[in-house]
Amino acid sequence: MSEIERAAGILRAGGLVCFPTETVYGLGGDATNPHAAARIYEAKGRPRFNPLIAHVLDLEAALRQAHFHAKAIALAEAFWPGPLTIVAPRRADSSVAELTCAGLASIALRAPAHPIARALLEAFARPVAAPSANRSGRVSPTTAAHVREELGERVELILDGGPCALGLESTIVAIDAAGGAVLLRPGVAPREEIEALIGPLGDPRSGGIEAPGMLASHYAPRAELRLHASAPEPGEAYLAFGAEAPAGGLSLSPTGDLAEAAANLYAHLRALDATGVPAIAVAPIPERGLGEAINDRLARAAAGR
Ligand code: TXA
Ligand code: MG
């Protein structure tokens, strides 16, 4: 039996399988099984009011779960498979369990591009609920070794696909029945590209809807973070950008490439954290393109805990 078939069997039995996606590793369970959803919340230490993303193979599978406005269809056609999650009104006949959606009238859907994630979705032939495979409030895992550190014995299987190519979570856009569109979480799919297709995105803080998971303090390493730091102070490790790091530090991208910086962000935060330094100083990151998502994660990682 192939490892993918074994993984699908575990999901069918209500078990948990961690798998790579092109963004970060996911902690997967059968999205239609409330017991599997309960196990995901428990393994992550995540509050049950914070809903999970249901992963599907394609737009056709998503349309069985949600009502997609024309704008949502346009985004799915442009970005799927890929790093975009669409939150839309849940269909009354959706097969996804209430608990997966934390009882909301909406559902978050994403069709990932990673070949292992796609093989698993194809073999399982049902939506897979998967938050990032970290303990709640911690940095998302971008390698199988990170997943083992975070969840090790709490899951039945970890599929190892090597380091995630993109390294930051998907962008989340909510599109309601009337076509109102809100950016719930900046991510790898840049705002500019989304807005070029469907027009300006609203801000969740002014619109009422919010991703329940977007708590101020999140994605946090143990060390204190100091942002927009042009140089480290004594006792700080430096996370550089656009330059090599001084001894004891790391560079997100020596050449100032935002995609490289996004791919390195979580792994570098983990590596510096693991040295036991009390504080990490982070170089300024430009706010354009992927910079919006990188700065969002850094601000949350630095928020008072
Ligand atoms: O890249 C990603 O999106 C990764 C990979 C594994 O797909 N997944 C991920 O999941 O980051 P998670 O659970 O860590 O973050 C999903 C976010 C949470 O903040 C949650 O509150 C929000 O999506 N969300 C899920 N369903 C929602 C809904 N119906 N309405 C609003 N926000 C929702
Ligand atoms: Mg997460």
GROMACS .gro file of C-alpha atoms and ligand atoms in nm:
model
  339
    1MET     CA    1   0.000   0.000   0.000
    2SER     CA    2   0.135   0.344  -0.086
    3GLU     CA    3   0.189   0.602   0.188
    4ILE     CA    4  -0.089   0.815   0.036
    5GLU     CA    5  -0.336   0.525   0.053
    6ARG     CA    6  -0.232   0.462   0.412
    7ALA     CA    7  -0.289   0.831   0.489
    8ALA     CA    8  -0.634   0.824   0.327
    9GLY     CA    9  -0.721   0.516   0.534
   10ILE     CA   10  -0.623   0.699   0.853
   11LEU     CA   11  -0.845   0.994   0.755
   12ARG     CA   12  -1.136   0.757   0.680
   13ALA     CA   13  -1.097   0.608   1.027
   14GLY     CA   14  -1.117   0.956   1.186
   15GLY     CA   15  -0.742   0.985   1.243
   16LEU     CA   16  -0.504   1.278   1.185
   17VAL     CA   17  -0.244   1.311   0.908
   18CYS     CA   18  -0.004   1.604   0.871
   19PHE     CA   19   0.079   1.685   0.512
   20PRO     CA   20   0.277   1.945   0.317
   21THR     CA   21   0.112   2.221   0.118
   22GLU     CA   22   0.296   2.485  -0.085
   23THR     CA   23   0.232   2.739   0.196
   24VAL     CA   24   0.286   2.556   0.529
   25TYR     CA   25   0.223   2.205   0.664
   26GLY     CA   26  -0.138   2.123   0.752
   27LEU     CA   27  -0.284   1.912   1.036
   28GLY     CA   28  -0.545   1.715   0.842
   29GLY     CA   29  -0.861   1.532   0.939
   30ASP     CA   30  -1.187   1.432   0.770
   31ALA     CA   31  -1.375   1.764   0.738
   32THR     CA   32  -1.708   1.580   0.730
   33ASN     CA   33  -1.642   1.400   1.061
   34PRO     CA   34  -1.708   1.604   1.376
   35HIS     CA   35  -1.495   1.366   1.586
   36ALA     CA   36  -1.197   1.426   1.358
   37ALA     CA   37  -1.256   1.803   1.382
   38ALA     CA   38  -1.267   1.774   1.762
   39ARG     CA   39  -0.935   1.589   1.757
   40ILE     CA   40  -0.779   1.865   1.544
   41TYR     CA   41  -0.885   2.137   1.792
   42GLU     CA   42  -0.752   1.926   2.077
   43ALA     CA   43  -0.418   1.838   1.912
   44LYS     CA   44  -0.356   2.206   1.832
   45GLY     CA   45  -0.484   2.338   2.164
   46ARG     CA   46  -0.708   2.562   1.954
   47PRO     CA   47  -1.032   2.715   2.079
   48ARG     CA   48  -1.338   2.565   1.910
   49PHE     CA   49  -1.471   2.906   1.806
   50ASN     CA   50  -1.182   2.932   1.558
   51PRO     CA   51  -1.291   2.750   1.238
   52LEU     CA   52  -1.077   2.528   1.013
   53ILE     CA   53  -1.008   2.556   0.639
   54ALA     CA   54  -1.164   2.275   0.431
   55HIS     CA   55  -0.918   2.171   0.159
   56VAL     CA   56  -1.064   2.051  -0.171
   57LEU     CA   57  -0.924   1.937  -0.504
   58ASP     CA   58  -1.084   2.206  -0.721
   59LEU     CA   59  -1.357   2.464  -0.779
   60GLU     CA   60  -1.613   2.195  -0.859
   61ALA     CA   61  -1.562   2.037  -0.516
   62ALA     CA   62  -1.579   2.380  -0.350
   63LEU     CA   63  -1.913   2.455  -0.517
   64ARG     CA   64  -2.061   2.148  -0.347
   65GLN     CA   65  -1.990   2.314  -0.010
   66ALA     CA   66  -2.043   2.688  -0.062
   67HIS     CA   67  -2.230   2.952  -0.262
   68PHE     CA   68  -1.967   3.132  -0.467
   69HIS     CA   69  -2.045   3.481  -0.598
   70ALA     CA   70  -1.901   3.554  -0.946
   71LYS     CA   71  -1.608   3.730  -0.774
   72ALA     CA   72  -1.527   3.414  -0.576
   73ILE     CA   73  -1.540   3.208  -0.894
   74ALA     CA   74  -1.307   3.454  -1.068
   75LEU     CA   75  -1.057   3.428  -0.780
   76ALA     CA   76  -1.073   3.048  -0.769
   77GLU     CA   77  -1.019   3.030  -1.145
   78ALA     CA   78  -0.719   3.263  -1.122
   79PHE     CA   79  -0.548   3.130  -0.808
   80TRP     CA   80  -0.644   2.762  -0.765
   81PRO     CA   81  -0.472   2.537  -0.712
   82GLY     CA   82  -0.269   2.774  -0.496
   83PRO     CA   83  -0.223   2.993  -0.190
   84LEU     CA   84  -0.569   3.154  -0.167
   85THR     CA   85  -0.849   3.064   0.077
   86ILE     CA   86  -1.203   3.179   0.000
   87VAL     CA   87  -1.461   3.224   0.278
   88ALA     CA   88  -1.816   3.207   0.140
   89PRO     CA   89  -2.171   3.130   0.257
   90ARG     CA   90  -2.201   2.761   0.343
   91ARG     CA   91  -2.456   2.557   0.147
   92ALA     CA   92  -2.739   2.403   0.351
   93ASP     CA   93  -2.643   2.063   0.203
   94SER     CA   94  -2.269   2.100   0.267
   95SER     CA   95  -2.112   1.770   0.379
   96VAL     CA   96  -1.861   1.951   0.601
   97ALA     CA   97  -1.927   1.914   0.975
   98GLU     CA   98  -2.059   2.212   1.173
   99LEU     CA   99  -1.767   2.181   1.412
  100THR     CA  100  -1.515   2.217   1.127
  101CYS     CA  101  -1.672   2.559   1.057
  102ALA     CA  102  -1.709   2.638   1.430
  103GLY     CA  103  -2.084   2.664   1.375
  104LEU     CA  104  -2.056   2.965   1.140
  105ALA     CA  105  -2.284   3.017   0.840
  106SER     CA  106  -1.971   3.052   0.625
  107ILE     CA  107  -1.700   2.807   0.522
  108ALA     CA  108  -1.333   2.855   0.431
  109LEU     CA  109  -1.220   2.661   0.121
  110ARG     CA  110  -0.881   2.618  -0.043
  111ALA     CA  111  -0.749   2.400  -0.325
  112PRO     CA  112  -0.376   2.353  -0.253
  113ALA     CA  113  -0.117   2.306  -0.528
  114HIS     CA  114   0.132   2.076  -0.354
  115PRO     CA  115   0.139   1.734  -0.528
  116ILE     CA  116   0.129   1.540  -0.197
  117ALA     CA  117  -0.171   1.743  -0.074
  118ARG     CA  118  -0.345   1.686  -0.407
  119ALA     CA  119  -0.270   1.313  -0.409
  120LEU     CA  120  -0.415   1.287  -0.057
  121LEU     CA  121  -0.732   1.482  -0.154
  122GLU     CA  122  -0.775   1.262  -0.458
  123ALA     CA  123  -0.729   0.936  -0.265
  124PHE     CA  124  -0.956   1.048   0.022
  125ALA     CA  125  -1.219   1.198  -0.212
  126ARG     CA  126  -1.369   1.418   0.061
  127PRO     CA  127  -1.277   1.764   0.195
  128VAL     CA  128  -0.983   1.763   0.439
  129ALA     CA  129  -0.999   2.004   0.733
  130ALA     CA  130  -0.652   2.137   0.801
  131PRO     CA  131  -0.523   2.425   1.005
  132SER     CA  132  -0.148   2.488   1.007
  133ALA     CA  133   0.024   2.197   1.186
  134ASN     CA  134   0.148   2.395   1.487
  135ARG     CA  135   0.027   2.423   1.845
  136SER     CA  136  -0.213   2.718   1.874
  137GLY     CA  137  -0.038   3.056   1.890
  138ARG     CA  138   0.297   2.926   1.762
  139VAL     CA  139   0.483   2.975   1.437
  140SER     CA  140   0.354   2.763   1.144
  141PRO     CA  141   0.569   2.465   1.040
  142THR     CA  142   0.745   2.471   0.703
  143THR     CA  143   0.928   2.135   0.735
  144ALA     CA  144   0.828   1.787   0.855
  145ALA     CA  145   1.079   1.824   1.141
  146HIS     CA  146   0.892   2.135   1.265
  147VAL     CA  147   0.567   1.935   1.257
  148ARG     CA  148   0.727   1.656   1.461
  149GLU     CA  149   0.841   1.914   1.721
  150GLU     CA  150   0.494   2.068   1.740
  151LEU     CA  151   0.263   1.767   1.723
  152GLY     CA  152   0.479   1.450   1.717
  153GLU     CA  153   0.282   1.185   1.906
  154ARG     CA  154  -0.055   1.362   1.871
  155VAL     CA  155  -0.102   1.252   1.507
  156GLU     CA  156  -0.105   0.914   1.332
  157LEU     CA  157   0.116   1.010   1.036
  158ILE     CA  158   0.333   1.293   0.904
  159LEU     CA  159   0.385   1.298   0.526
  160ASP     CA  160   0.726   1.451   0.453
  161GLY     CA  161   0.739   1.667   0.140
  162GLY     CA  162   1.054   1.859   0.232
  163PRO     CA  163   1.051   2.235   0.298
  164CYS     CA  164   0.741   2.429   0.183
  165ALA     CA  165   0.817   2.635  -0.127
  166LEU     CA  166   0.622   2.948  -0.020
  167GLY     CA  167   0.658   2.926   0.358
  168LEU     CA  168   0.376   3.165   0.463
  169GLU     CA  169   0.004   3.093   0.496
  170SER     CA  170  -0.253   3.145   0.223
  171THR     CA  171  -0.428   3.478   0.174
  172ILE     CA  172  -0.788   3.464   0.305
  173VAL     CA  173  -1.060   3.661   0.126
  174ALA     CA  174  -1.426   3.652   0.235
  175ILE     CA  175  -1.686   3.706  -0.038
  176ASP     CA  176  -2.047   3.730   0.073
  177ALA     CA  177  -2.363   3.657  -0.126
  178ALA     CA  178  -2.378   4.016  -0.255
  179GLY     CA  179  -2.014   4.016  -0.366
  180GLY     CA  180  -1.881   4.216  -0.070
  181ALA     CA  181  -1.512   4.126  -0.051
  182VAL     CA  182  -1.290   4.157   0.255
  183LEU     CA  183  -0.925   4.066   0.310
  184LEU     CA  184  -0.937   3.855   0.629
  185ARG     CA  185  -0.568   3.762   0.629
  186PRO     CA  186  -0.287   3.889   0.406
  187GLY     CA  187  -0.087   3.595   0.271
  188VAL     CA  188   0.114   3.466  -0.019
  189ALA     CA  189  -0.135   3.572  -0.287
  190PRO     CA  190  -0.066   3.948  -0.299
  191ARG     CA  191  -0.351   4.193  -0.239
  192GLU     CA  192  -0.258   4.384  -0.557
  193GLU     CA  193  -0.320   4.078  -0.777
  194ILE     CA  194  -0.655   4.003  -0.611
  195GLU     CA  195  -0.772   4.364  -0.636
  196ALA     CA  196  -0.672   4.373  -1.004
  197LEU     CA  197  -0.932   4.098  -1.061
  198ILE     CA  198  -1.223   4.188  -0.833
  199GLY     CA  199  -1.166   4.547  -0.721
  200PRO     CA  200  -1.077   4.693  -0.382
  201LEU     CA  201  -1.084   4.463  -0.079
  202GLY     CA  202  -1.247   4.585   0.241
  203ASP     CA  203  -1.077   4.582   0.577
  204PRO     CA  204  -1.221   4.332   0.831
  205ARG     CA  205  -1.183   4.584   1.116
  206SER     CA  206  -1.431   4.818   0.947
  207GLY     CA  207  -1.654   4.551   0.788
  208GLY     CA  208  -1.769   4.345   1.086
  209ILE     CA  209  -1.658   3.999   0.967
  210GLU     CA  210  -1.328   3.883   1.099
  211ALA     CA  211  -1.119   3.567   1.082
  212PRO     CA  212  -1.173   3.449   1.437
  213GLY     CA  213  -0.813   3.327   1.439
  214MET     CA  214  -0.658   3.665   1.378
  215LEU     CA  215  -0.582   3.732   1.744
  216ALA     CA  216  -0.330   4.010   1.796
  217SER     CA  217  -0.069   3.783   1.951
  218HIS     CA  218  -0.010   3.488   1.722
  219TYR     CA  219   0.262   3.319   1.521
  220ALA     CA  220   0.486   3.378   1.820
  221PRO     CA  221   0.838   3.254   1.895
  222ARG     CA  222   0.950   3.241   2.261
  223ALA     CA  223   1.204   3.524   2.225
  224GLU     CA  224   1.096   3.889   2.237
  225LEU     CA  225   1.086   4.054   1.895
  226ARG     CA  226   1.196   4.409   1.816
  227LEU     CA  227   1.080   4.524   1.472
  228HIS     CA  228   1.209   4.783   1.220
  229ALA     CA  229   1.554   4.750   1.377
  230SER     CA  230   1.837   4.885   1.162
  231ALA     CA  231   2.094   4.697   1.374
  232PRO     CA  232   2.097   4.457   1.671
  233GLU     CA  233   2.162   4.578   2.025
  234PRO     CA  234   2.384   4.381   2.264
  235GLY     CA  235   2.217   4.050   2.355
  236GLU     CA  236   1.990   4.047   2.048
  237ALA     CA  237   2.014   3.811   1.751
  238TYR     CA  238   1.960   3.990   1.419
  239LEU     CA  239   1.720   3.882   1.146
  240ALA     CA  240   1.848   4.075   0.846
  241PHE     CA  241   1.686   4.161   0.511
  242GLY     CA  242   1.867   4.286   0.201
  243ALA     CA  243   2.206   4.215   0.358
  244GLU     CA  244   2.405   3.933   0.517
  245ALA     CA  245   2.342   3.891   0.890
  246PRO     CA  246   2.613   3.961   1.150
  247ALA     CA  247   2.751   3.660   1.346
  248GLY     CA  248   2.477   3.480   1.543
  249GLY     CA  249   2.202   3.614   1.316
  250LEU     CA  250   2.033   3.503   0.995
  251SER     CA  251   1.924   3.683   0.680
  252LEU     CA  252   1.570   3.646   0.541
  253SER     CA  253   1.709   3.733   0.198
  254PRO     CA  254   2.057   3.880   0.146
  255THR     CA  255   1.944   4.016  -0.193
  256GLY     CA  256   1.618   4.168  -0.061
  257ASP     CA  257   1.389   3.919  -0.240
  258LEU     CA  258   1.046   3.917  -0.066
  259ALA     CA  259   0.952   3.565  -0.188
  260GLU     CA  260   1.276   3.427  -0.045
  261ALA     CA  261   1.211   3.617   0.280
  262ALA     CA  262   0.859   3.471   0.309
  263ALA     CA  263   0.991   3.119   0.252
  264ASN     CA  264   1.258   3.166   0.523
  265LEU     CA  265   1.058   3.363   0.782
  266TYR     CA  266   0.922   3.086   1.007
  267ALA     CA  267   1.224   2.855   0.975
  268HIS     CA  268   1.460   3.141   1.067
  269LEU     CA  269   1.246   3.253   1.362
  270ARG     CA  270   1.247   2.893   1.488
  271ALA     CA  271   1.623   2.857   1.437
  272LEU     CA  272   1.704   3.181   1.623
  273ASP     CA  273   1.454   3.094   1.897
  274ALA     CA  274   1.619   2.752   1.940
  275THR     CA  275   1.954   2.919   2.028
  276GLY     CA  276   1.787   3.048   2.344
  277VAL     CA  277   1.851   3.419   2.274
  278PRO     CA  278   1.621   3.641   2.482
  279ALA     CA  279   1.546   3.880   2.194
  280ILE     CA  280   1.548   3.895   1.816
  281ALA     CA  281   1.581   4.226   1.630
  282VAL     CA  282   1.425   4.226   1.283
  283ALA     CA  283   1.529   4.450   0.993
  284PRO     CA  284   1.263   4.669   0.825
  285ILE     CA  285   1.070   4.486   0.549
  286PRO     CA  286   0.908   4.687   0.266
  287GLU     CA  287   0.525   4.678   0.273
  288ARG     CA  288   0.475   4.601  -0.099
  289GLY     CA  289   0.361   4.262  -0.243
  290LEU     CA  290   0.449   3.975  -0.008
  291GLY     CA  291   0.583   4.232   0.238
  292GLU     CA  292   0.228   4.298   0.364
  293ALA     CA  293   0.192   3.936   0.481
  294ILE     CA  294   0.545   3.920   0.624
  295ASN     CA  295   0.491   4.241   0.823
  296ASP     CA  296   0.149   4.117   0.942
  297ARG     CA  297   0.307   3.797   1.085
  298LEU     CA  298   0.597   3.989   1.240
  299ALA     CA  299   0.359   4.237   1.407
  300ARG     CA  300   0.158   3.949   1.555
  301ALA     CA  301   0.474   3.768   1.666
  302ALA     CA  302   0.586   4.086   1.843
  303ALA     CA  303   0.250   4.168   2.004
  304GLY     CA  304   0.256   4.161   2.385
  305ARG     CA  305   0.199   3.814   2.526
  306TXA     O1  306  -0.189   2.828   0.407
  306TXA     C1  307  -0.283   2.799   0.481
  306TXA     O2  308  -0.391   2.860   0.477
  306TXA     C2  309  -0.264   2.681   0.578
  306TXA     C3  310  -0.253   2.554   0.497
  306TXA     C4  311  -0.239   2.430   0.584
  306TXA     O3  312  -0.363   2.541   0.410
  306TXA     N1  313  -0.372   2.674   0.671
  306TXA     C5  314  -0.391   2.766   0.770
  306TXA     O4  315  -0.498   2.736   0.854
  306TXA     O5  316  -0.321   2.863   0.785
  306TXA     P1  317  -0.521   2.806   0.995
  306TXA     O6  318  -0.630   2.727   1.058
  306TXA     O7  319  -0.394   2.814   1.071
  306TXA     O8  320  -0.575   2.947   0.959
  306TXA     C6  321  -0.702   2.959   0.900
  306TXA     C7  322  -0.766   3.089   0.934
  306TXA     C8  323  -0.798   3.106   1.082
  306TXA     O9  324  -0.753   3.235   1.121
  306TXA     C9  325  -0.950   3.099   1.087
  306TXA    O10  326  -1.004   3.182   1.187
  306TXA    C10  327  -0.989   3.147   0.949
  306TXA    O11  328  -0.891   3.094   0.865
  306TXA     N2  329  -1.121   3.095   0.907
  306TXA    C11  330  -1.156   2.967   0.882
  306TXA     N3  331  -1.286   2.958   0.852
  306TXA    C12  332  -1.337   3.083   0.855
  306TXA    C13  333  -1.466   3.139   0.834
  306TXA     N4  334  -1.572   3.065   0.802
  306TXA     N5  335  -1.480   3.273   0.846
  306TXA    C14  336  -1.374   3.351   0.878
  306TXA     N6  337  -1.249   3.302   0.901
  306TXA    C15  338  -1.231   3.171   0.890
  307MG      MG  339  -0.236   2.878   1.180
   0.00000   0.00000   0.00000
